[in-house]
CSV table of C-alpha atoms in Angstrom, one decimal:
chain,number,residue,atom,x,y,z
A,12,ARG,CA,-30.2,83.1,30.2
A,13,ASP,CA,-30.6,79.5,29.3
A,14,GLU,CA,-30.1,80.3,25.6
A,15,ILE,CA,-27.1,82.4,26.5
A,16,ARG,CA,-25.7,79.5,28.5
A,17,GLN,CA,-26.5,77.1,25.7
A,18,GLU,CA,-24.8,79.4,23.2
A,19,ARG,CA,-21.8,79.7,25.4
A,20,GLY,CA,-21.6,76.0,25.7
A,21,ARG,CA,-21.9,75.7,21.9
A,22,ALA,CA,-19.3,78.3,21.5
A,23,SER,CA,-16.9,76.5,23.9
A,24,GLN,CA,-17.5,73.3,22.1
A,25,GLN,CA,-16.9,74.9,18.7
A,26,GLU,CA,-13.7,76.5,20.2
A,27,GLN,CA,-12.6,73.1,21.5
A,28,ARG,CA,-13.3,71.5,18.2
A,29,ALA,CA,-11.3,74.3,16.4
A,30,ASN,CA,-8.4,73.7,18.8
A,31,ASP,CA,-8.6,70.0,18.1
A,32,LEU,CA,-8.6,70.6,14.4
A,33,GLU,CA,-5.6,72.9,14.7
A,34,ASN,CA,-3.7,70.2,16.6
A,35,VAL,CA,-4.6,67.7,13.9
A,36,VAL,CA,-3.4,70.1,11.2
A,37,LYS,CA,-0.2,70.6,13.1
A,38,ASN,CA,0.3,66.9,13.5
A,39,ILE,CA,-0.4,66.4,9.7
A,40,LYS,CA,2.1,69.2,8.9
A,41,ALA,CA,4.7,67.6,11.1
A,42,LYS,CA,4.1,64.2,9.5
A,43,ILE,CA,4.3,65.8,6.1
A,44,CYS,CA,7.7,67.4,7.0
A,45,GLN,CA,8.9,64.1,8.4
A,46,LEU,CA,7.8,62.3,5.2
A,47,GLU,CA,9.6,65.0,3.1
A,48,ASP,CA,12.8,64.6,5.1
A,49,GLU,CA,12.6,60.8,4.7
A,50,THR,CA,11.9,61.2,1.0
A,51,ILE,CA,14.9,63.5,0.6
A,52,ALA,CA,17.1,61.1,2.6
A,53,ASN,CA,15.9,58.2,0.5
A,54,VAL,CA,16.6,60.1,-2.7
A,55,CYS,CA,20.1,61.0,-1.5
A,56,GLN,CA,20.7,57.3,-0.6
A,57,GLN,CA,19.4,56.2,-4.0
A,58,GLN,CA,21.7,58.8,-5.7
A,59,ASN,CA,24.7,57.6,-3.6
A,60,ARG,CA,23.8,54.0,-4.4
A,61,VAL,CA,23.6,54.8,-8.1
A,62,LYS,CA,27.0,56.5,-8.0
A,63,GLU,CA,28.5,53.5,-6.2
A,64,LEU,CA,27.0,51.1,-8.8
A,65,GLN,CA,28.4,53.3,-11.6
A,66,ARG,CA,31.8,53.1,-10.0
A,67,GLU,CA,31.5,49.4,-9.5
A,68,GLN,CA,30.4,49.1,-13.1
A,69,GLN,CA,33.5,51.0,-14.2
A,70,VAL,CA,35.7,48.8,-12.1
A,71,SER,CA,34.0,45.7,-13.5
A,72,GLN,CA,34.5,47.0,-17.0
A,73,ALA,CA,38.2,47.6,-16.3
A,74,LYS,CA,38.6,44.2,-14.8
A,75,TYR,CA,36.7,42.7,-17.8
A,76,GLN,CA,39.0,44.5,-20.2
A,77,GLU,CA,42.0,43.3,-18.2
A,78,GLN,CA,40.7,39.7,-18.3
A,79,GLN,CA,40.1,40.0,-22.0
A,80,ASP,CA,43.7,41.2,-22.5
A,81,LYS,CA,45.0,38.3,-20.4
A,82,LEU,CA,42.8,35.9,-22.3
A,83,GLN,CA,44.1,37.2,-25.6
A,84,GLU,CA,47.7,36.9,-24.4
A,85,GLN,CA,47.0,33.3,-23.2
A,86,GLU,CA,45.5,32.5,-26.6
A,87,GLU,CA,48.5,33.9,-28.3
A,88,VAL,CA,50.8,31.8,-26.0
A,89,ILE,CA,48.7,28.7,-26.6
A,90,ALA,CA,48.9,29.3,-30.4
A,91,ARG,CA,52.7,29.8,-30.2
A,92,LEU,CA,53.1,26.7,-28.0
A,93,GLN,CA,50.9,24.7,-30.5
A,94,LYS,CA,53.2,25.8,-33.3
A,95,GLU,CA,56.3,24.9,-31.3
A,96,LEU,CA,54.7,21.6,-30.4
A,97,CYS,CA,53.9,20.9,-34.1
A,98,LYS,CA,57.4,21.9,-35.0
A,99,ALA,CA,58.9,19.7,-32.2
A,100,GLY,CA,56.7,16.8,-33.4
A,101,LEU,CA,57.9,17.2,-37.0
A,102,GLU,CA,61.5,17.4,-35.7
A,103,GLU,CA,61.0,14.3,-33.6
A,104,GLN,CA,59.5,12.4,-36.6
A,105,ARG,CA,62.4,13.6,-38.7
A,106,ARG,CA,64.9,12.5,-36.0
A,107,VAL,CA,63.3,9.0,-35.7
A,108,ALA,CA,63.3,8.6,-39.4
A,109,THR,CA,66.9,9.6,-39.6
A,110,GLN,CA,67.8,7.1,-36.9
A,111,ASP,CA,66.0,4.3,-38.6
A,112,LYS,CA,67.5,5.2,-41.9
A,113,ILE,CA,71.1,5.2,-40.6
A,114,PHE,CA,70.5,2.1,-38.6
A,115,CYS,CA,69.2,0.3,-41.7
A,116,GLN,CA,72.2,1.5,-43.6
A,117,PHE,CA,74.6,0.1,-41.0
A,118,CYS,CA,72.8,-3.1,-40.0
A,119,ARG,CA,70.3,-3.6,-42.9
A,120,ARG,CA,67.5,-4.5,-40.6
A,121,ALA,CA,65.0,-2.8,-38.3
A,122,PRO,CA,65.9,-2.1,-34.6
A,123,LYS,CA,64.5,-4.8,-32.2
A,124,SER,CA,66.6,-5.4,-29.1
A,125,LEU,CA,67.8,-3.2,-26.2
A,126,LEU,CA,71.2,-3.0,-27.8
A,127,ASP,CA,69.6,-1.6,-31.0
A,128,GLN,CA,68.0,1.1,-28.9
A,129,GLN,CA,71.3,2.0,-27.4
A,130,PHE,CA,72.8,2.2,-30.8
A,131,LEU,CA,69.9,4.5,-31.9
A,132,SER,CA,70.6,6.8,-28.9
A,133,LEU,CA,74.2,6.9,-30.0
A,134,ILE,CA,73.1,7.8,-33.6
A,135,ASP,CA,70.9,10.5,-32.1
A,136,TYR,CA,73.8,12.0,-30.2
A,137,TYR,CA,76.0,12.1,-33.3
A,138,GLU,CA,73.2,13.5,-35.4
A,139,SER,CA,72.6,16.3,-32.8
A,140,GLN,CA,76.3,17.1,-32.9
A,141,ILE,CA,76.3,17.2,-36.7
A,142,SER,CA,73.2,19.4,-36.8
A,143,GLN,CA,74.7,21.8,-34.2
A,144,MET,CA,77.8,22.0,-36.4
A,145,LYS,CA,75.7,22.6,-39.5
A,146,LYS,CA,73.9,25.4,-37.7
A,147,GLU,CA,77.2,27.0,-36.8
A,148,LEU,CA,78.5,26.7,-40.4
A,149,ARG,CA,75.2,28.2,-41.6
A,150,GLN,CA,75.7,31.1,-39.2
A,151,TYR,CA,79.3,31.5,-40.4
A,152,LYS,CA,78.1,31.4,-44.0
A,153,LYS,CA,75.5,34.1,-43.3
A,154,ASP,CA,78.1,36.3,-41.7
A,155,GLU,CA,80.3,35.8,-44.7
A,156,ASP,CA,77.5,36.6,-47.1
A,157,GLN,CA,76.7,39.7,-45.2
A,158,ALA,CA,80.3,40.8,-45.2
A,159,GLU,CA,80.4,40.2,-49.0
A,160,ARG,CA,77.2,42.2,-49.5
A,161,GLU,CA,78.6,45.0,-47.4
A,162,ALA,CA,81.8,44.9,-49.4
A,163,LYS,CA,79.9,45.0,-52.7
A,164,SER,CA,77.7,47.8,-51.6
A,165,LYS,CA,80.7,49.8,-50.6
A,166,GLU,CA,82.5,49.0,-53.8
A,167,GLU,CA,79.6,50.5,-55.8
A,168,PHE,CA,80.1,53.8,-54.1
A,169,LEU,CA,83.9,53.8,-54.1
A,170,ASN,CA,85.9,55.6,-56.7
A,171,LEU,CA,89.0,53.5,-57.1
A,172,ASP,CA,90.9,56.2,-59.0
A,173,ALA,CA,90.0,59.0,-56.6
A,174,THR,CA,92.2,58.9,-53.6
A,175,PRO,CA,94.6,56.4,-51.9
A,176,ASN,CA,92.2,56.0,-48.9
A,177,TYR,CA,89.6,54.2,-50.9
A,178,ARG,CA,92.2,51.9,-52.3
A,179,ALA,CA,93.5,51.1,-48.8
A,180,LEU,CA,89.9,50.4,-47.7
A,181,LEU,CA,89.3,48.1,-50.6
A,182,THR,CA,92.6,46.3,-49.9
A,183,SER,CA,91.6,45.8,-46.3
A,184,PHE,CA,88.2,44.4,-47.4
A,185,GLN,CA,89.9,42.0,-49.7
A,186,LYS,CA,92.2,40.9,-46.9
A,187,GLN,CA,89.2,40.4,-44.6
A,188,LEU,CA,87.4,38.4,-47.2
A,189,ILE,CA,90.5,36.1,-47.7
A,190,GLU,CA,90.8,35.6,-44.0
A,191,THR,CA,87.1,34.8,-43.7
A,192,LYS,CA,87.4,32.2,-46.4
A,193,ALA,CA,90.4,30.7,-44.8
A,194,ARG,CA,88.7,30.6,-41.5
A,195,ASN,CA,85.6,28.9,-43.0
A,196,GLU,CA,87.8,26.3,-44.7
A,197,GLN,CA,89.6,25.7,-41.4
A,198,LEU,CA,86.2,25.2,-39.7
A,199,LEU,CA,85.1,22.8,-42.4
A,200,LEU,CA,88.3,20.8,-41.9
A,201,GLU,CA,87.7,20.8,-38.1
A,202,ASN,CA,84.1,19.7,-38.7
A,203,ILE,CA,85.3,16.8,-40.9
A,204,ASN,CA,87.9,15.8,-38.4
A,205,LEU,CA,85.3,15.9,-35.6
A,206,LYS,CA,82.9,13.7,-37.6
A,207,LYS,CA,85.7,11.2,-38.2
A,208,ASP,CA,86.7,11.2,-34.5
A,209,LEU,CA,83.0,10.7,-33.5
A,210,GLU,CA,82.7,7.8,-36.0
A,211,VAL,CA,85.9,6.2,-34.7
A,212,ARG,CA,85.5,6.8,-31.0
A,213,PRO,CA,83.7,3.8,-29.3
A,214,THR,CA,81.4,3.9,-26.3
A,215,ALA,CA,80.4,1.4,-23.7
A,216,GLN,CA,77.6,0.0,-25.8
A,217,GLU,CA,80.0,-0.4,-28.7
A,218,LEU,CA,82.5,-2.1,-26.5
A,219,LYS,CA,79.9,-4.8,-25.6
A,220,LEU,CA,79.1,-5.0,-29.3
A,221,TYR,CA,82.8,-5.4,-30.2
A,222,LYS,CA,83.2,-8.2,-27.6
A,223,HIS,CA,80.2,-10.0,-29.0
A,224,GLN,CA,81.7,-9.6,-32.5
A,225,VAL,CA,85.0,-10.9,-31.3
A,226,LYS,CA,83.3,-14.0,-29.9
A,227,LYS,CA,81.5,-14.5,-33.2
A,228,LEU,CA,84.7,-14.0,-35.2
A,229,GLU,CA,86.5,-16.6,-33.0
A,230,LYS,CA,83.8,-19.1,-33.6
A,231,THR,CA,83.8,-18.3,-37.3
A,232,LEU,CA,87.6,-18.7,-37.4
A,233,LYS,CA,87.4,-22.1,-35.7
A,234,LYS,CA,84.8,-23.2,-38.2
A,235,THR,CA,86.8,-22.0,-41.2
A,236,MET,CA,90.0,-23.6,-39.9
A,237,GLN,CA,88.2,-26.9,-39.6
A,238,SER,CA,86.4,-26.7,-43.0
A,239,GLY,CA,89.6,-26.0,-44.9
A,240,SER,CA,88.7,-22.6,-46.3
A,241,ALA,CA,90.8,-20.7,-43.8
A,242,ALA,CA,93.2,-19.6,-46.6
A,243,ARG,CA,90.5,-17.5,-48.2
A,244,ALA,CA,88.6,-16.2,-45.1
A,245,LEU,CA,91.6,-15.8,-42.7
A,246,PRO,CA,92.8,-12.3,-43.9
A,247,ALA,CA,89.4,-10.7,-43.7
A,248,ILE,CA,88.8,-12.2,-40.2
A,249,LEU,CA,92.2,-11.2,-39.0
A,250,THR,CA,91.5,-7.7,-40.2
A,251,ASP,CA,88.2,-7.5,-38.3
A,252,VAL,CA,89.8,-9.0,-35.2
A,253,THR,CA,92.6,-6.5,-35.4
A,254,HIS,CA,90.2,-3.6,-35.7
A,255,VAL,CA,88.0,-4.8,-32.8
A,256,SER,CA,91.1,-5.5,-30.7
A,257,ASN,CA,92.5,-2.0,-31.3
A,258,ASN,CA,89.2,-0.5,-30.3
A,259,ILE,CA,89.0,-2.6,-27.1
A,260,PHE,CA,92.7,-1.8,-26.4
A,261,TYR,CA,91.9,1.9,-26.7
A,262,LEU,CA,89.0,1.6,-24.3
A,263,VAL,CA,91.1,-0.4,-21.8
A,264,LEU,CA,93.9,2.2,-22.0
A,265,LYS,CA,91.4,5.0,-21.4
A,266,VAL,CA,89.9,3.2,-18.3
A,267,LEU,CA,93.4,2.5,-16.9
A,268,SER,CA,94.4,6.2,-17.5
A,269,HIS,CA,91.3,7.3,-15.6
A,270,ILE,CA,92.1,5.0,-12.7
A,271,ASP,CA,95.7,6.3,-12.6
A,272,SER,CA,94.5,9.9,-12.6
A,273,VAL,CA,92.3,9.0,-9.6
A,274,LEU,CA,95.3,7.6,-7.8
A,275,ARG,CA,97.3,10.7,-8.5
A,276,SER,CA,94.6,13.1,-7.5
A,277,PRO,CA,94.9,15.0,-4.1
A,278,ARG,CA,91.8,13.1,-2.8
A,279,ALA,CA,93.7,9.8,-2.9
A,280,PRO,CA,94.7,8.3,0.5
A,281,PRO,CA,98.3,9.1,1.4
A,282,LEU,CA,99.3,5.6,2.5
A,283,ILE,CA,98.6,3.8,-0.7
A,284,TYR,CA,101.3,2.5,-3.1
A,285,ARG,CA,102.4,5.4,-5.2
A,286,ARG,CA,104.5,5.3,-8.3
A,287,SER,CA,107.2,8.0,-8.9
A,288,LYS,CA,106.1,11.1,-10.7
A,289,GLY,CA,106.4,11.1,-14.4
A,290,THR,CA,104.5,11.5,-17.6
A,291,VAL,CA,101.1,10.0,-18.4
A,292,PRO,CA,101.5,6.2,-18.7
A,293,ASN,CA,101.8,5.0,-22.2
A,294,CYS,CA,100.5,1.7,-23.7
A,295,THR,CA,102.4,-1.5,-23.6
A,296,LYS,CA,105.5,-1.2,-25.6
A,297,GLU,CA,107.4,-3.7,-27.7
A,298,ASN,CA,110.2,-6.0,-26.4
A,299,GLY,CA,108.5,-6.4,-23.0
A,300,GLN,CA,108.9,-2.8,-21.7
A,301,GLU,CA,106.7,-1.5,-18.9
A,302,CYS,CA,103.5,0.3,-19.7
A,303,GLY,CA,103.3,2.4,-16.5
A,304,PHE,CA,100.3,0.7,-14.9
A,305,GLU,CA,102.2,-1.9,-12.7
A,306,HIS,CA,101.3,0.0,-9.5
A,307,LEU,CA,97.5,-0.3,-10.1
A,308,PRO,CA,97.1,-4.0,-9.1
A,309,LEU,CA,99.0,-3.4,-5.9
A,310,THR,CA,97.0,-0.3,-5.0
A,311,ILE,CA,93.6,-1.9,-5.8
A,312,GLU,CA,94.6,-5.0,-3.8
A,313,MET,CA,95.5,-2.8,-0.8
A,314,TRP,CA,92.2,-1.0,-1.1
A,315,ALA,CA,90.4,-4.3,-1.2
A,316,ASP,CA,92.2,-5.5,2.0
A,317,GLN,CA,91.3,-2.2,3.7
A,318,LEU,CA,87.6,-2.6,2.7
A,319,MET,CA,87.7,-6.2,4.1
A,320,ALA,CA,89.3,-4.9,7.3
A,321,LEU,CA,86.3,-2.6,7.7
A,322,LYS,CA,84.1,-5.5,8.5
A,323,ASP,CA,86.4,-6.6,11.3
A,324,LEU,CA,86.5,-3.1,12.6
A,325,HIS,CA,82.7,-2.9,12.5
A,326,ARG,CA,82.5,-6.2,14.5
A,327,SER,CA,84.9,-4.9,17.1
A,328,LEU,CA,83.1,-1.6,17.5
A,329,ARG,CA,79.8,-3.4,17.8
A,330,LYS,CA,81.2,-5.5,20.7
A,331,LEU,CA,82.5,-2.4,22.3
A,332,SER,CA,79.2,-0.6,21.9
A,333,LEU,CA,77.4,-3.6,23.5
A,334,GLU,CA,79.7,-3.4,26.5
A,335,LEU,CA,79.6,0.4,27.0
A,336,VAL,CA,76.1,1.2,25.7
A,337,PRO,CA,74.0,-2.0,26.2
A,338,TRP,CA,70.7,-0.1,26.2
A,339,HIS,CA,71.3,1.3,22.8
A,340,THR,CA,68.3,-0.1,20.8
A,341,ALA,CA,69.7,0.6,17.3
A,342,ASP,CA,69.7,-2.5,15.1
A,343,LEU,CA,73.3,-3.0,14.2
A,344,GLN,CA,73.4,-5.5,11.4
A,345,ASP,CA,76.6,-7.5,11.3
A,346,ASN,CA,75.9,-9.5,8.2
A,347,ARG,CA,75.5,-6.7,5.7
A,348,GLU,CA,77.3,-7.0,2.3
A,349,SER,CA,79.1,-3.6,2.6
A,350,ILE,CA,80.1,-1.6,5.6
A,351,ARG,CA,80.2,2.2,5.2
A,352,VAL,CA,82.5,4.5,7.1
A,353,GLU,CA,79.4,6.5,8.1
A,354,ASP,CA,78.1,3.6,10.2
A,355,LEU,CA,81.4,3.2,12.0
A,356,GLN,CA,81.5,7.0,12.6
A,357,PHE,CA,78.0,6.8,14.0
A,358,MET,CA,78.9,4.0,16.5
A,359,VAL,CA,82.0,5.9,17.7
A,360,ASP,CA,80.0,9.1,18.1
A,361,ALA,CA,77.4,7.3,20.2
A,362,ILE,CA,80.1,5.8,22.5
A,363,LEU,CA,81.9,9.2,22.8
A,364,GLU,CA,78.6,11.0,23.6
A,365,GLU,CA,77.8,8.5,26.3
A,366,ILE,CA,81.3,8.9,27.8
A,367,GLU,CA,81.0,12.7,27.7
A,368,ASN,CA,77.6,12.5,29.4
A,369,LYS,CA,79.0,10.4,32.2
A,370,ALA,CA,82.0,12.8,32.6
A,371,LYS,CA,79.6,15.7,32.8
A,372,ASN,CA,77.4,14.1,35.5
A,373,GLY,CA,80.5,13.2,37.6
A,374,GLN,CA,78.5,10.5,39.4
A,375,THR,CA,79.6,7.4,37.5
A,376,PRO,CA,78.9,4.4,39.8
A,377,SER,CA,81.5,1.7,40.3
A,378,SER,CA,81.1,-1.9,39.2
A,379,PRO,CA,80.5,-3.2,42.8
A,380,SER,CA,77.7,-0.6,43.2
A,381,LEU,CA,76.1,-1.6,40.0
A,382,PHE,CA,76.4,-5.3,40.9
A,383,ALA,CA,74.8,-4.6,44.3
A,384,ILE,CA,71.9,-2.7,42.6
A,385,VAL,CA,71.2,-5.6,40.2
A,386,SER,CA,71.4,-8.2,43.1
A,387,HIS,CA,69.0,-6.1,45.2
A,388,PHE,CA,66.6,-5.9,42.2
A,389,GLN,CA,66.8,-9.7,41.8
A,390,LYS,CA,65.9,-10.2,45.5
A,391,LEU,CA,63.1,-7.8,45.5
A,392,PHE,CA,61.4,-9.1,42.3
A,393,ASP,CA,62.4,-12.8,42.5
A,394,VAL,CA,64.6,-12.8,39.4
A,395,ASN,CA,66.9,-15.8,39.2
A,396,SER,CA,69.3,-14.8,36.3
A,397,LEU,CA,70.7,-11.7,34.8
A,398,ASN,CA,68.9,-12.4,31.5
A,399,GLY,CA,65.5,-12.1,33.3
A,400,VAL,CA,66.3,-8.6,34.8
A,401,TYR,CA,65.2,-6.6,31.7
A,402,PRO,CA,61.9,-8.5,31.2
A,403,ARG,CA,61.1,-8.2,34.9
A,404,MET,CA,61.9,-4.5,34.8
A,405,ASN,CA,59.6,-4.1,31.8
A,406,GLU,CA,56.9,-6.0,33.7
A,407,VAL,CA,57.3,-3.9,36.8
A,408,TYR,CA,57.2,-0.7,34.7
A,409,THR,CA,54.0,-1.9,33.1
A,410,LYS,CA,52.4,-2.7,36.4
A,411,LEU,CA,53.5,0.6,37.9
A,412,GLY,CA,51.9,2.4,35.0
A,413,GLU,CA,48.6,0.5,35.5
A,414,MET,CA,48.6,1.3,39.2
A,415,THR,CA,49.4,5.0,38.5
A,416,ASN,CA,46.5,5.2,36.0
A,417,ALA,CA,44.1,3.4,38.5
A,418,MET,CA,45.1,5.9,41.3
A,419,ARG,CA,44.6,8.8,39.0
A,420,ASN,CA,41.1,7.5,38.1
A,421,LEU,CA,40.3,7.1,41.8
A,422,HIS,CA,41.4,10.6,42.5
A,423,GLU,CA,39.1,11.9,39.8
A,424,LEU,CA,36.1,9.8,40.8
A,425,LEU,CA,36.4,10.6,44.5
A,426,GLN,CA,37.2,14.3,43.7
A,427,LEU,CA,40.4,14.2,45.7
A,428,ASP,CA,43.6,16.3,45.1
A,429,SER,CA,46.1,14.7,42.8
A,430,SER,CA,48.8,15.0,45.6
A,431,ALA,CA,46.7,12.9,48.1
A,432,PRO,CA,48.5,9.8,49.4
A,433,PRO,CA,47.1,6.3,48.8
A,434,THR,CA,46.1,6.0,52.5
A,435,VAL,CA,43.6,8.9,52.0
A,436,VAL,CA,42.2,7.1,48.9
A,437,VAL,CA,41.8,3.9,50.9
A,438,ASP,CA,40.1,5.6,53.8
A,439,THR,CA,37.7,7.4,51.4
A,440,VAL,CA,36.8,4.2,49.6
A,441,GLY,CA,36.2,2.5,53.0
A,442,LYS,CA,33.9,5.2,54.1
A,443,LEU,CA,32.0,5.0,50.8
A,444,CYS,CA,31.6,1.2,51.2
A,445,ASP,CA,30.4,1.6,54.8
A,446,THR,CA,27.8,4.2,53.7
A,447,ILE,CA,26.6,1.8,50.9
A,448,ASN,CA,26.4,-1.1,53.4
A,449,GLU,CA,24.4,0.9,55.9
A,450,ASN,CA,22.0,2.1,53.2
A,451,VAL,CA,21.5,-1.5,52.0
A,452,THR,CA,20.9,-2.7,55.6
A,453,GLU,CA,18.3,0.0,56.2
A,454,GLN,CA,16.5,-0.8,52.9
A,455,VAL,CA,16.5,-4.6,53.8
A,456,GLN,CA,15.1,-3.9,57.2
A,457,ARG,CA,12.5,-1.5,55.8
A,458,LEU,CA,11.5,-4.0,53.2
A,459,LEU,CA,11.2,-7.0,55.6
A,460,GLY,CA,9.6,-4.9,58.4
A,461,THR,CA,11.9,-6.1,61.2
A,462,GLN,CA,15.3,-5.3,62.7
A,463,ASP,CA,15.9,-8.7,64.4
A,464,ILE,CA,18.6,-10.7,62.7
A,465,HIS,CA,16.8,-14.0,63.4
A,466,SER,CA,13.5,-12.7,62.0
A,467,ILE,CA,15.3,-11.4,58.9
A,468,ILE,CA,16.9,-14.8,58.4
A,469,THR,CA,13.6,-16.6,58.9
A,470,LYS,CA,11.8,-14.4,56.3
A,471,LEU,CA,14.6,-14.8,53.8
A,472,GLU,CA,14.3,-18.6,54.2
A,473,GLU,CA,10.5,-18.3,53.7
A,474,HIS,CA,11.1,-16.2,50.7
A,475,GLU,CA,13.5,-18.8,49.2
A,476,CYS,CA,10.9,-21.5,49.8
A,477,PHE,CA,7.9,-19.5,48.5
A,478,PHE,CA,9.3,-17.5,45.6
A,479,PRO,CA,10.3,-20.3,43.1
A,480,PRO,CA,6.8,-21.9,43.0
A,481,PHE,CA,5.2,-18.4,42.9
A,482,GLN,CA,7.5,-17.4,40.0
A,483,ALA,CA,6.6,-20.7,38.1
A,484,LEU,CA,2.9,-20.1,38.6
A,485,ILE,CA,3.1,-16.5,37.3
A,486,GLN,CA,5.1,-17.7,34.3
A,487,ASP,CA,2.5,-20.3,33.5
A,488,LEU,CA,-0.3,-17.7,33.8
A,489,LEU,CA,1.5,-15.3,31.5
A,490,CYS,CA,2.0,-18.1,28.9
A,491,LEU,CA,-1.6,-19.4,29.3
A,492,LEU,CA,-3.2,-15.9,29.1
A,493,GLU,CA,-0.7,-14.9,26.3
A,494,ILE,CA,0.2,-11.6,28.1
A,495,ARG,CA,3.5,-10.1,29.1
A,496,ASN,CA,2.9,-7.8,32.1
A,497,LEU,CA,1.8,-8.8,35.6
A,498,ASP,CA,-0.6,-5.9,35.7
A,499,ASP,CA,-2.6,-7.5,32.9
A,500,ILE,CA,-3.3,-10.8,34.7
A,501,LEU,CA,-6.2,-9.5,36.9
A,502,PRO,CA,-8.1,-7.7,34.1
A,503,THR,CA,-7.7,-10.8,31.8
A,504,VAL,CA,-9.0,-13.2,34.5
A,505,ARG,CA,-12.0,-10.8,35.1
A,506,ASN,CA,-12.8,-10.8,31.4
A,507,LEU,CA,-12.8,-14.6,31.4
A,508,LYS,CA,-15.6,-14.7,34.0
């Protein structure tokens, strides 16, 4: 029986061990399945990641190719701009060389002064006009050559003896060729006339130059008259003076015509002196006849009077503004060189705006009321004169602002409502002071060990008598022992024993 029991126990142990092993195998299988699932999931993630990276690589390659194309385009643009820059530099050098060459031909020297630079700019302008005309003529010549080539090519294929249509076509071509040649000749003549006109027409710089030349010629004429050689040099000088005078007269006539056109324009004021309508004024005629510009001095004189009257109007408006709008802080300068209509309009608009605001409010006080208000203010704040009202008002406003800030700070420190009246603030501050005084009294009584006023006074007197010598003794000990704290005095003295 014992053996059977032992065998049963062994069998049960073996069975239990087998069950444990089965459980272990099941757990291992479950872990293996879990690892397989995780591995499959990781593989799927890796594949998805690889696909995403491939797509990103394709996108990056596309962007790279696009950037390469843009870079190539930019390089082409840079090369084109460099060519244009080189071409512009060569043209600029050619232009400067042409300017210097023409200036040297006219003046036989190099440009130095500001007037020479202006003369160079004038030469540049004329040269640009000439180059533009040359381009147009070159284009016309190309068109003509092309028409001739087309006519020749058609003539090669035409049979002049075949039908009347070809003969008519050839005749029309010949007529067109003749018309083209005539048009080209006309354009050449116009070009030559324009060049002559540009050479003759003076500018403002040339006017100054002509005036300078006139002065020099006058000086030369005086010298030659005095030296006795006037008979030989006088004709040439008179010719130069006549030429310069004609140019100056042309410019003066041009300026006067422009002024007259301004006076006749619709924008001119209606009340100025106007001359009766007629043709464009001519130059001064012989035998003392009128030149048509007699009305200009009267008109300009009237305009000058009106401009001078603007200063008086500005001064009057300034006085009116000071009377009606004395608080207006704008700096109205009365001593300026020129008065603009915009300034006068601004002053009038400010006065009108103030009057409109008063009319809208409907509560415009009367003069006695305003005088009573000012007098009451003088009595309240001890102001002797009207000139001291504004400074006193500014001072009161400043003090009021300071008091308002102080009350706001007290409300915040005492944690009171912002709408609390000043009496509440004063009561709260008084209670706080009483509390502080009570605490101080209790601390003094606790420190002195008595509550009798006479005893407290006696101890304070004793303290006043005892404390100064004691303080001097302690200071001497600290200096003698070369220490800083009171707690170190006793250990140091013990060490000295």
